[in-house]
Amino acid sequence: RASGIRAFLLSPGVIADPYRGPRPWPSPSSFLGTSGWKALVRMVSRPMHDVLTLGQCQSIKGFTRDNFKAEASQLYRQISQLIAEKHVTPLRHLVTEKALTEIKREAKSREKAGWGRIVWEVRDLDKPATLQGRMIFPNPNDTQMAFAQITVGFKSYQRYAAYDGKGRLVAGDPDKYVPVEDVWVLEHAFKLPNARWRLAARLPTVAPGEKAPGDSDDAPLISGWM
């Protein structure tokens, strides 16, 4: 029925100021030029972006910290299970266009490696940690068209096993749970009244201050804790 249809604004397809852990303070020598001062301004402004994002999210119906974390945990389980089971169609409603393209690419790589059926299970999923909040405005002439991006950290124990077409184990261990840490960016559009949180990116886990692939200190600024 029409009342059950969810519509989505096309995701901007970019992550605002990708999270990469606590950033080190600029070195004293960097203040002799402009790089140190630019880094300091960005470091000081990040908490303000977090607060602004949290304030904007209050306009989302039913938004609270606990409700968001509960929904984030549910999305983590649901999306991970669908990826393991190679169910692409339901993912279209749970992830952005760019995230779906990346998931499909990974699935193709696993198929080429001989992976067929995948068994995946998560247990002891900790309450997720909200790491960062940012706002992004793709159209500067339309401030109503805005997206919130919240970076969330997940810690859990997981087991997985991949089997080929003949049922032979080719990767993983069906009997072993291993600790896993994931960092996801969840995105929510503001212009649509029935929008929902969707996975926008799965970030690589990096050491504090280390730049993630494709990361840039000059990411589109934006505004944006909990």
PDB file of C-alpha atoms in Angstrom:
ATOM      1  CA  ARG A   1       0.000   0.000   0.000  1.00  0.00           C
ATOM      2  CA  ALA A   2       1.110   3.560  -0.651  1.00  0.00           C
ATOM      3  CA  SER A   3       1.244   4.353   3.066  1.00  0.00           C
ATOM      4  CA  GLY A   4       3.941   1.712   3.522  1.00  0.00           C
ATOM      5  CA  ILE A   5       6.301   3.078   0.901  1.00  0.00           C
ATOM      6  CA  ARG A   6       9.446   4.838   2.063  1.00  0.00           C
ATOM      7  CA  ALA A   7      11.035   7.427  -0.223  1.00  0.00           C
ATOM      8  CA  PHE A   8      14.679   8.449  -0.124  1.00  0.00           C
ATOM      9  CA  LEU A   9      16.617  11.480  -1.226  1.00  0.00           C
ATOM     10  CA  LEU A  10      19.602  10.465  -3.283  1.00  0.00           C
ATOM     11  CA  SER A  11      22.507  10.224  -0.875  1.00  0.00           C
ATOM     12  CA  PRO A  12      25.287  12.800  -1.420  1.00  0.00           C
ATOM     13  CA  GLY A  13      27.677   9.866  -1.749  1.00  0.00           C
ATOM     14  CA  VAL A  14      30.424  11.495   0.306  1.00  0.00           C
ATOM     15  CA  ILE A  15      31.353  11.124   3.962  1.00  0.00           C
ATOM     16  CA  ALA A  16      31.787  14.397   5.769  1.00  0.00           C
ATOM     17  CA  ASP A  17      35.090  14.519   7.646  1.00  0.00           C
ATOM     18  CA  PRO A  18      35.582  10.712   7.844  1.00  0.00           C
ATOM     19  CA  TYR A  19      36.286   9.576  11.399  1.00  0.00           C
ATOM     20  CA  ARG A  20      39.757   8.173  12.015  1.00  0.00           C
ATOM     21  CA  GLY A  21      40.074   8.169  15.761  1.00  0.00           C
ATOM     22  CA  PRO A  22      41.510  10.783  18.112  1.00  0.00           C
ATOM     23  CA  ARG A  23      43.721  13.174  16.160  1.00  0.00           C
ATOM     24  CA  PRO A  24      47.143  14.176  17.494  1.00  0.00           C
ATOM     25  CA  TRP A  25      47.820  17.820  18.230  1.00  0.00           C
ATOM     26  CA  PRO A  26      49.737  19.680  15.504  1.00  0.00           C
ATOM     27  CA  SER A  27      53.478  19.771  16.007  1.00  0.00           C
ATOM     28  CA  PRO A  28      54.983  23.097  17.174  1.00  0.00           C
ATOM     29  CA  SER A  29      56.888  23.441  13.918  1.00  0.00           C
ATOM     30  CA  SER A  30      53.657  23.244  11.886  1.00  0.00           C
ATOM     31  CA  PHE A  31      52.565  26.586  13.368  1.00  0.00           C
ATOM     32  CA  LEU A  32      55.398  28.279  11.498  1.00  0.00           C
ATOM     33  CA  GLY A  33      53.252  27.850   8.406  1.00  0.00           C
ATOM     34  CA  THR A  34      49.523  27.527   7.831  1.00  0.00           C
ATOM     35  CA  SER A  35      49.121  23.754   8.242  1.00  0.00           C
ATOM     36  CA  GLY A  36      49.297  23.826  12.043  1.00  0.00           C
ATOM     37  CA  TRP A  37      46.744  26.612  12.384  1.00  0.00           C
ATOM     38  CA  LYS A  38      44.359  24.937   9.940  1.00  0.00           C
ATOM     39  CA  ALA A  39      44.634  21.667  11.849  1.00  0.00           C
ATOM     40  CA  LEU A  40      44.011  23.463  15.151  1.00  0.00           C
ATOM     41  CA  VAL A  41      40.886  25.182  13.827  1.00  0.00           C
ATOM     42  CA  ARG A  42      39.500  21.885  12.574  1.00  0.00           C
ATOM     43  CA  MET A  43      40.295  20.153  15.863  1.00  0.00           C
ATOM     44  CA  VAL A  44      38.538  22.825  17.906  1.00  0.00           C
ATOM     45  CA  SER A  45      35.530  22.947  15.557  1.00  0.00           C
ATOM     46  CA  ARG A  46      34.844  19.197  15.531  1.00  0.00           C
ATOM     47  CA  PRO A  47      33.052  19.098  18.916  1.00  0.00           C
ATOM     48  CA  MET A  48      30.878  21.990  17.740  1.00  0.00           C
ATOM     49  CA  HIS A  49      29.906  20.014  14.651  1.00  0.00           C
ATOM     50  CA  ASP A  50      28.976  17.096  16.915  1.00  0.00           C
ATOM     51  CA  VAL A  51      26.717  19.291  19.027  1.00  0.00           C
ATOM     52  CA  LEU A  52      25.106  20.890  15.975  1.00  0.00           C
ATOM     53  CA  THR A  53      24.369  17.471  14.454  1.00  0.00           C
ATOM     54  CA  LEU A  54      22.806  16.287  17.693  1.00  0.00           C
ATOM     55  CA  GLY A  55      20.660  19.414  17.798  1.00  0.00           C
ATOM     56  CA  GLN A  56      19.468  18.892  14.230  1.00  0.00           C
ATOM     57  CA  CYS A  57      18.638  15.250  14.932  1.00  0.00           C
ATOM     58  CA  GLN A  58      16.145  16.314  17.597  1.00  0.00           C
ATOM     59  CA  SER A  59      13.770  17.139  14.726  1.00  0.00           C
ATOM     60  CA  ILE A  60      13.722  13.454  13.693  1.00  0.00           C
ATOM     61  CA  LYS A  61      10.543  11.842  15.011  1.00  0.00           C
ATOM     62  CA  GLY A  62      11.278   9.630  18.019  1.00  0.00           C
ATOM     63  CA  PHE A  63      14.986  10.467  18.090  1.00  0.00           C
ATOM     64  CA  THR A  64      16.766   9.880  21.383  1.00  0.00           C
ATOM     65  CA  ARG A  65      20.238   8.584  22.096  1.00  0.00           C
ATOM     66  CA  ASP A  66      18.917   5.237  23.291  1.00  0.00           C
ATOM     67  CA  ASN A  67      16.512   4.869  20.369  1.00  0.00           C
ATOM     68  CA  PHE A  68      19.258   5.693  17.889  1.00  0.00           C
ATOM     69  CA  LYS A  69      21.664   3.177  19.400  1.00  0.00           C
ATOM     70  CA  ALA A  70      18.968   0.494  19.413  1.00  0.00           C
ATOM     71  CA  GLU A  71      18.224   1.165  15.741  1.00  0.00           C
ATOM     72  CA  ALA A  72      21.956   1.178  14.918  1.00  0.00           C
ATOM     73  CA  SER A  73      22.385  -2.258  16.538  1.00  0.00           C
ATOM     74  CA  GLN A  74      19.389  -3.592  14.643  1.00  0.00           C
ATOM     75  CA  LEU A  75      20.743  -2.256  11.347  1.00  0.00           C
ATOM     76  CA  TYR A  76      24.162  -3.752  12.055  1.00  0.00           C
ATOM     77  CA  ARG A  77      22.701  -7.225  12.605  1.00  0.00           C
ATOM     78  CA  GLN A  78      20.234  -6.998   9.731  1.00  0.00           C
ATOM     79  CA  ILE A  79      22.629  -5.637   7.115  1.00  0.00           C
ATOM     80  CA  SER A  80      25.432  -8.018   8.087  1.00  0.00           C
ATOM     81  CA  GLN A  81      23.078 -10.995   7.849  1.00  0.00           C
ATOM     82  CA  LEU A  82      21.760  -9.916   4.449  1.00  0.00           C
ATOM     83  CA  ILE A  83      25.319  -9.453   3.145  1.00  0.00           C
ATOM     84  CA  ALA A  84      26.246 -12.957   4.319  1.00  0.00           C
ATOM     85  CA  GLU A  85      23.130 -14.411   2.684  1.00  0.00           C
ATOM     86  CA  LYS A  86      23.653 -12.380  -0.504  1.00  0.00           C
ATOM     87  CA  HIS A  87      20.162 -10.857  -0.357  1.00  0.00           C
ATOM     88  CA  VAL A  88      20.704  -7.663  -2.352  1.00  0.00           C
ATOM     89  CA  THR A  89      17.120  -6.495  -2.874  1.00  0.00           C
ATOM     90  CA  PRO A  90      16.288  -5.828   0.812  1.00  0.00           C
ATOM     91  CA  LEU A  91      19.599  -3.982   1.174  1.00  0.00           C
ATOM     92  CA  ARG A  92      18.394  -1.277  -1.225  1.00  0.00           C
ATOM     93  CA  HIS A  93      16.206   0.080   1.569  1.00  0.00           C
ATOM     94  CA  LEU A  94      18.871  -0.152   4.267  1.00  0.00           C
ATOM     95  CA  VAL A  95      22.014   1.257   2.613  1.00  0.00           C
ATOM     96  CA  THR A  96      22.842   4.199   0.360  1.00  0.00           C
ATOM     97  CA  GLU A  97      23.536   3.863  -3.339  1.00  0.00           C
ATOM     98  CA  LYS A  98      27.305   4.100  -2.892  1.00  0.00           C
ATOM     99  CA  ALA A  99      27.349   1.606  -0.020  1.00  0.00           C
ATOM    100  CA  LEU A 100      25.306  -0.854  -2.088  1.00  0.00           C
ATOM    101  CA  THR A 101      27.761  -0.586  -4.970  1.00  0.00           C
ATOM    102  CA  GLU A 102      30.623  -1.429  -2.601  1.00  0.00           C
ATOM    103  CA  ILE A 103      28.719  -4.387  -1.127  1.00  0.00           C
ATOM    104  CA  LYS A 104      28.055  -5.762  -4.624  1.00  0.00           C
ATOM    105  CA  ARG A 105      31.726  -5.375  -5.547  1.00  0.00           C
ATOM    106  CA  GLU A 106      32.782  -7.315  -2.449  1.00  0.00           C
ATOM    107  CA  ALA A 107      30.243 -10.049  -3.228  1.00  0.00           C
ATOM    108  CA  LYS A 108      31.686 -10.437  -6.730  1.00  0.00           C
ATOM    109  CA  SER A 109      35.192 -10.733  -5.292  1.00  0.00           C
ATOM    110  CA  ARG A 110      34.078 -13.481  -2.909  1.00  0.00           C
ATOM    111  CA  GLU A 111      32.393 -15.365  -5.739  1.00  0.00           C
ATOM    112  CA  LYS A 112      35.587 -15.215  -7.808  1.00  0.00           C
ATOM    113  CA  ALA A 113      37.481 -16.586  -4.806  1.00  0.00           C
ATOM    114  CA  GLY A 114      35.186 -19.603  -4.770  1.00  0.00           C
ATOM    115  CA  TRP A 115      32.962 -18.595  -1.892  1.00  0.00           C
ATOM    116  CA  GLY A 116      29.447 -19.972  -2.141  1.00  0.00           C
ATOM    117  CA  ARG A 117      27.392 -20.311   1.017  1.00  0.00           C
ATOM    118  CA  ILE A 118      28.374 -18.182   4.016  1.00  0.00           C
ATOM    119  CA  VAL A 119      27.413 -18.893   7.614  1.00  0.00           C
ATOM    120  CA  TRP A 120      27.627 -15.825   9.859  1.00  0.00           C
ATOM    121  CA  GLU A 121      26.609 -15.213  13.453  1.00  0.00           C
ATOM    122  CA  VAL A 122      27.176 -12.417  15.974  1.00  0.00           C
ATOM    123  CA  ARG A 123      27.019 -12.605  19.751  1.00  0.00           C
ATOM    124  CA  ASP A 124      27.875 -10.326  22.659  1.00  0.00           C
ATOM    125  CA  LEU A 125      27.215  -7.210  20.586  1.00  0.00           C
ATOM    126  CA  ASP A 126      28.053  -4.304  22.878  1.00  0.00           C
ATOM    127  CA  LYS A 127      25.920  -1.197  22.998  1.00  0.00           C
ATOM    128  CA  PRO A 128      27.266   0.829  20.060  1.00  0.00           C
ATOM    129  CA  ALA A 129      29.406   3.884  20.688  1.00  0.00           C
ATOM    130  CA  THR A 130      28.586   7.120  18.870  1.00  0.00           C
ATOM    131  CA  LEU A 131      31.922   8.477  17.721  1.00  0.00           C
ATOM    132  CA  GLN A 132      31.118  11.515  15.610  1.00  0.00           C
ATOM    133  CA  GLY A 133      28.256  13.507  14.107  1.00  0.00           C
ATOM    134  CA  ARG A 134      28.300  15.642  10.989  1.00  0.00           C
ATOM    135  CA  MET A 135      25.788  17.493   8.824  1.00  0.00           C
ATOM    136  CA  ILE A 136      26.170  17.762   5.076  1.00  0.00           C
ATOM    137  CA  PHE A 137      24.309  20.082   2.707  1.00  0.00           C
ATOM    138  CA  PRO A 138      24.728  18.872  -0.911  1.00  0.00           C
ATOM    139  CA  ASN A 139      22.902  21.889  -2.339  1.00  0.00           C
ATOM    140  CA  PRO A 140      24.054  25.220  -0.840  1.00  0.00           C
ATOM    141  CA  ASN A 141      20.956  26.875  -2.297  1.00  0.00           C
ATOM    142  CA  ASP A 142      18.607  24.527  -0.454  1.00  0.00           C
ATOM    143  CA  THR A 143      19.415  24.260   3.253  1.00  0.00           C
ATOM    144  CA  GLN A 144      16.310  22.114   3.725  1.00  0.00           C
ATOM    145  CA  MET A 145      18.044  19.335   1.795  1.00  0.00           C
ATOM    146  CA  ALA A 146      20.370  18.170   4.545  1.00  0.00           C
ATOM    147  CA  PHE A 147      21.753  14.869   5.774  1.00  0.00           C
ATOM    148  CA  ALA A 148      22.986  13.838   9.201  1.00  0.00           C
ATOM    149  CA  GLN A 149      25.871  11.384   9.286  1.00  0.00           C
ATOM    150  CA  ILE A 150      26.610   9.674  12.583  1.00  0.00           C
ATOM    151  CA  THR A 151      29.683   7.479  12.920  1.00  0.00           C
ATOM    152  CA  VAL A 152      29.096   4.476  15.146  1.00  0.00           C
ATOM    153  CA  GLY A 153      31.519   1.926  16.605  1.00  0.00           C
ATOM    154  CA  PHE A 154      30.464  -1.693  17.110  1.00  0.00           C
ATOM    155  CA  LYS A 155      32.257  -4.336  19.181  1.00  0.00           C
ATOM    156  CA  SER A 156      31.174  -7.954  19.162  1.00  0.00           C
ATOM    157  CA  TYR A 157      32.219 -11.571  18.838  1.00  0.00           C
ATOM    158  CA  GLN A 158      31.475 -13.193  15.494  1.00  0.00           C
ATOM    159  CA  ARG A 159      31.945 -16.464  13.713  1.00  0.00           C
ATOM    160  CA  TYR A 160      31.795 -17.052  10.007  1.00  0.00           C
ATOM    161  CA  ALA A 161      32.488 -19.861   7.618  1.00  0.00           C
ATOM    162  CA  ALA A 162      32.512 -19.785   3.827  1.00  0.00           C
ATOM    163  CA  TYR A 163      31.902 -22.909   1.743  1.00  0.00           C
ATOM    164  CA  ASP A 164      32.393 -23.567  -1.944  1.00  0.00           C
ATOM    165  CA  GLY A 165      29.841 -25.095  -4.301  1.00  0.00           C
ATOM    166  CA  LYS A 166      30.742 -28.585  -3.095  1.00  0.00           C
ATOM    167  CA  GLY A 167      30.256 -27.709   0.557  1.00  0.00           C
ATOM    168  CA  ARG A 168      33.952 -27.571   1.394  1.00  0.00           C
ATOM    169  CA  LEU A 169      35.176 -25.004   3.916  1.00  0.00           C
ATOM    170  CA  VAL A 170      37.259 -22.359   2.107  1.00  0.00           C
ATOM    171  CA  ALA A 171      37.488 -19.606   4.740  1.00  0.00           C
ATOM    172  CA  GLY A 172      36.720 -18.979   8.387  1.00  0.00           C
ATOM    173  CA  ASP A 173      35.966 -21.400  11.214  1.00  0.00           C
ATOM    174  CA  PRO A 174      32.370 -22.437  11.971  1.00  0.00           C
ATOM    175  CA  ASP A 175      33.242 -23.190  15.601  1.00  0.00           C
ATOM    176  CA  LYS A 176      35.325 -20.145  16.524  1.00  0.00           C
ATOM    177  CA  TYR A 177      34.083 -16.722  17.659  1.00  0.00           C
ATOM    178  CA  VAL A 178      36.570 -13.900  17.174  1.00  0.00           C
ATOM    179  CA  PRO A 179      36.464 -10.286  18.446  1.00  0.00           C
ATOM    180  CA  VAL A 180      35.413  -7.832  15.745  1.00  0.00           C
ATOM    181  CA  GLU A 181      35.371  -4.037  15.731  1.00  0.00           C
ATOM    182  CA  ASP A 182      33.528  -2.181  13.002  1.00  0.00           C
ATOM    183  CA  VAL A 183      33.032   1.523  12.317  1.00  0.00           C
ATOM    184  CA  TRP A 184      29.943   2.435  10.303  1.00  0.00           C
ATOM    185  CA  VAL A 185      28.523   5.755   9.150  1.00  0.00           C
ATOM    186  CA  LEU A 186      24.727   5.962   9.318  1.00  0.00           C
ATOM    187  CA  GLU A 187      22.969   8.639   7.316  1.00  0.00           C
ATOM    188  CA  HIS A 188      19.534  10.250   7.629  1.00  0.00           C
ATOM    189  CA  ALA A 189      17.856  12.703   5.244  1.00  0.00           C
ATOM    190  CA  PHE A 190      15.858  15.595   6.719  1.00  0.00           C
ATOM    191  CA  LYS A 191      13.644  16.649   3.822  1.00  0.00           C
ATOM    192  CA  LEU A 192      11.455  13.530   3.797  1.00  0.00           C
ATOM    193  CA  PRO A 193       9.120  12.923   6.748  1.00  0.00           C
ATOM    194  CA  ASN A 194       9.362   9.128   6.454  1.00  0.00           C
ATOM    195  CA  ALA A 195      13.128   8.875   5.944  1.00  0.00           C
ATOM    196  CA  ARG A 196      15.137   6.413   8.013  1.00  0.00           C
ATOM    197  CA  TRP A 197      18.740   5.776   8.989  1.00  0.00           C
ATOM    198  CA  ARG A 198      20.753   3.990   6.300  1.00  0.00           C
ATOM    199  CA  LEU A 199      24.297   2.671   6.098  1.00  0.00           C
ATOM    200  CA  ALA A 200      26.409   5.175   4.158  1.00  0.00           C
ATOM    201  CA  ALA A 201      29.884   3.684   4.661  1.00  0.00           C
ATOM    202  CA  ARG A 202      31.908   1.095   6.516  1.00  0.00           C
ATOM    203  CA  LEU A 203      35.137   2.796   7.515  1.00  0.00           C
ATOM    204  CA  PRO A 204      38.443   0.989   7.911  1.00  0.00           C
ATOM    205  CA  THR A 205      39.729   0.827  11.447  1.00  0.00           C
ATOM    206  CA  VAL A 206      42.945   2.837  11.611  1.00  0.00           C
ATOM    207  CA  ALA A 207      45.384   3.917  14.273  1.00  0.00           C
ATOM    208  CA  PRO A 208      44.740   7.313  15.909  1.00  0.00           C
ATOM    209  CA  GLY A 209      45.740  10.095  13.549  1.00  0.00           C
ATOM    210  CA  GLU A 210      46.326   7.758  10.630  1.00  0.00           C
ATOM    211  CA  LYS A 211      44.532   8.739   7.429  1.00  0.00           C
ATOM    212  CA  ALA A 212      42.054   6.278   6.010  1.00  0.00           C
ATOM    213  CA  PRO A 213      42.176   5.547   2.265  1.00  0.00           C
ATOM    214  CA  GLY A 214      40.630   8.442   0.384  1.00  0.00           C
ATOM    215  CA  ASP A 215      40.520  10.564   3.534  1.00  0.00           C
ATOM    216  CA  SER A 216      41.199  14.278   3.292  1.00  0.00           C
ATOM    217  CA  ASP A 217      41.548  17.133   5.733  1.00  0.00           C
ATOM    218  CA  ASP A 218      39.781  19.275   3.147  1.00  0.00           C
ATOM    219  CA  ALA A 219      36.540  17.275   3.089  1.00  0.00           C
ATOM    220  CA  PRO A 220      33.502  19.429   2.286  1.00  0.00           C
ATOM    221  CA  LEU A 221      32.681  21.500   5.351  1.00  0.00           C
ATOM    222  CA  ILE A 222      29.566  21.013   6.431  1.00  0.00           C
ATOM    223  CA  SER A 223      28.428  21.194   9.840  1.00  0.00           C
ATOM    224  CA  GLY A 224      27.837  18.785  12.143  1.00  0.00           C
ATOM    225  CA  TRP A 225      28.042  14.803  20.195  1.00  0.00           C
ATOM    226  CA  MET A 226      26.060  12.531  21.406  1.00  0.00           C
TER     227      MET A 226
END
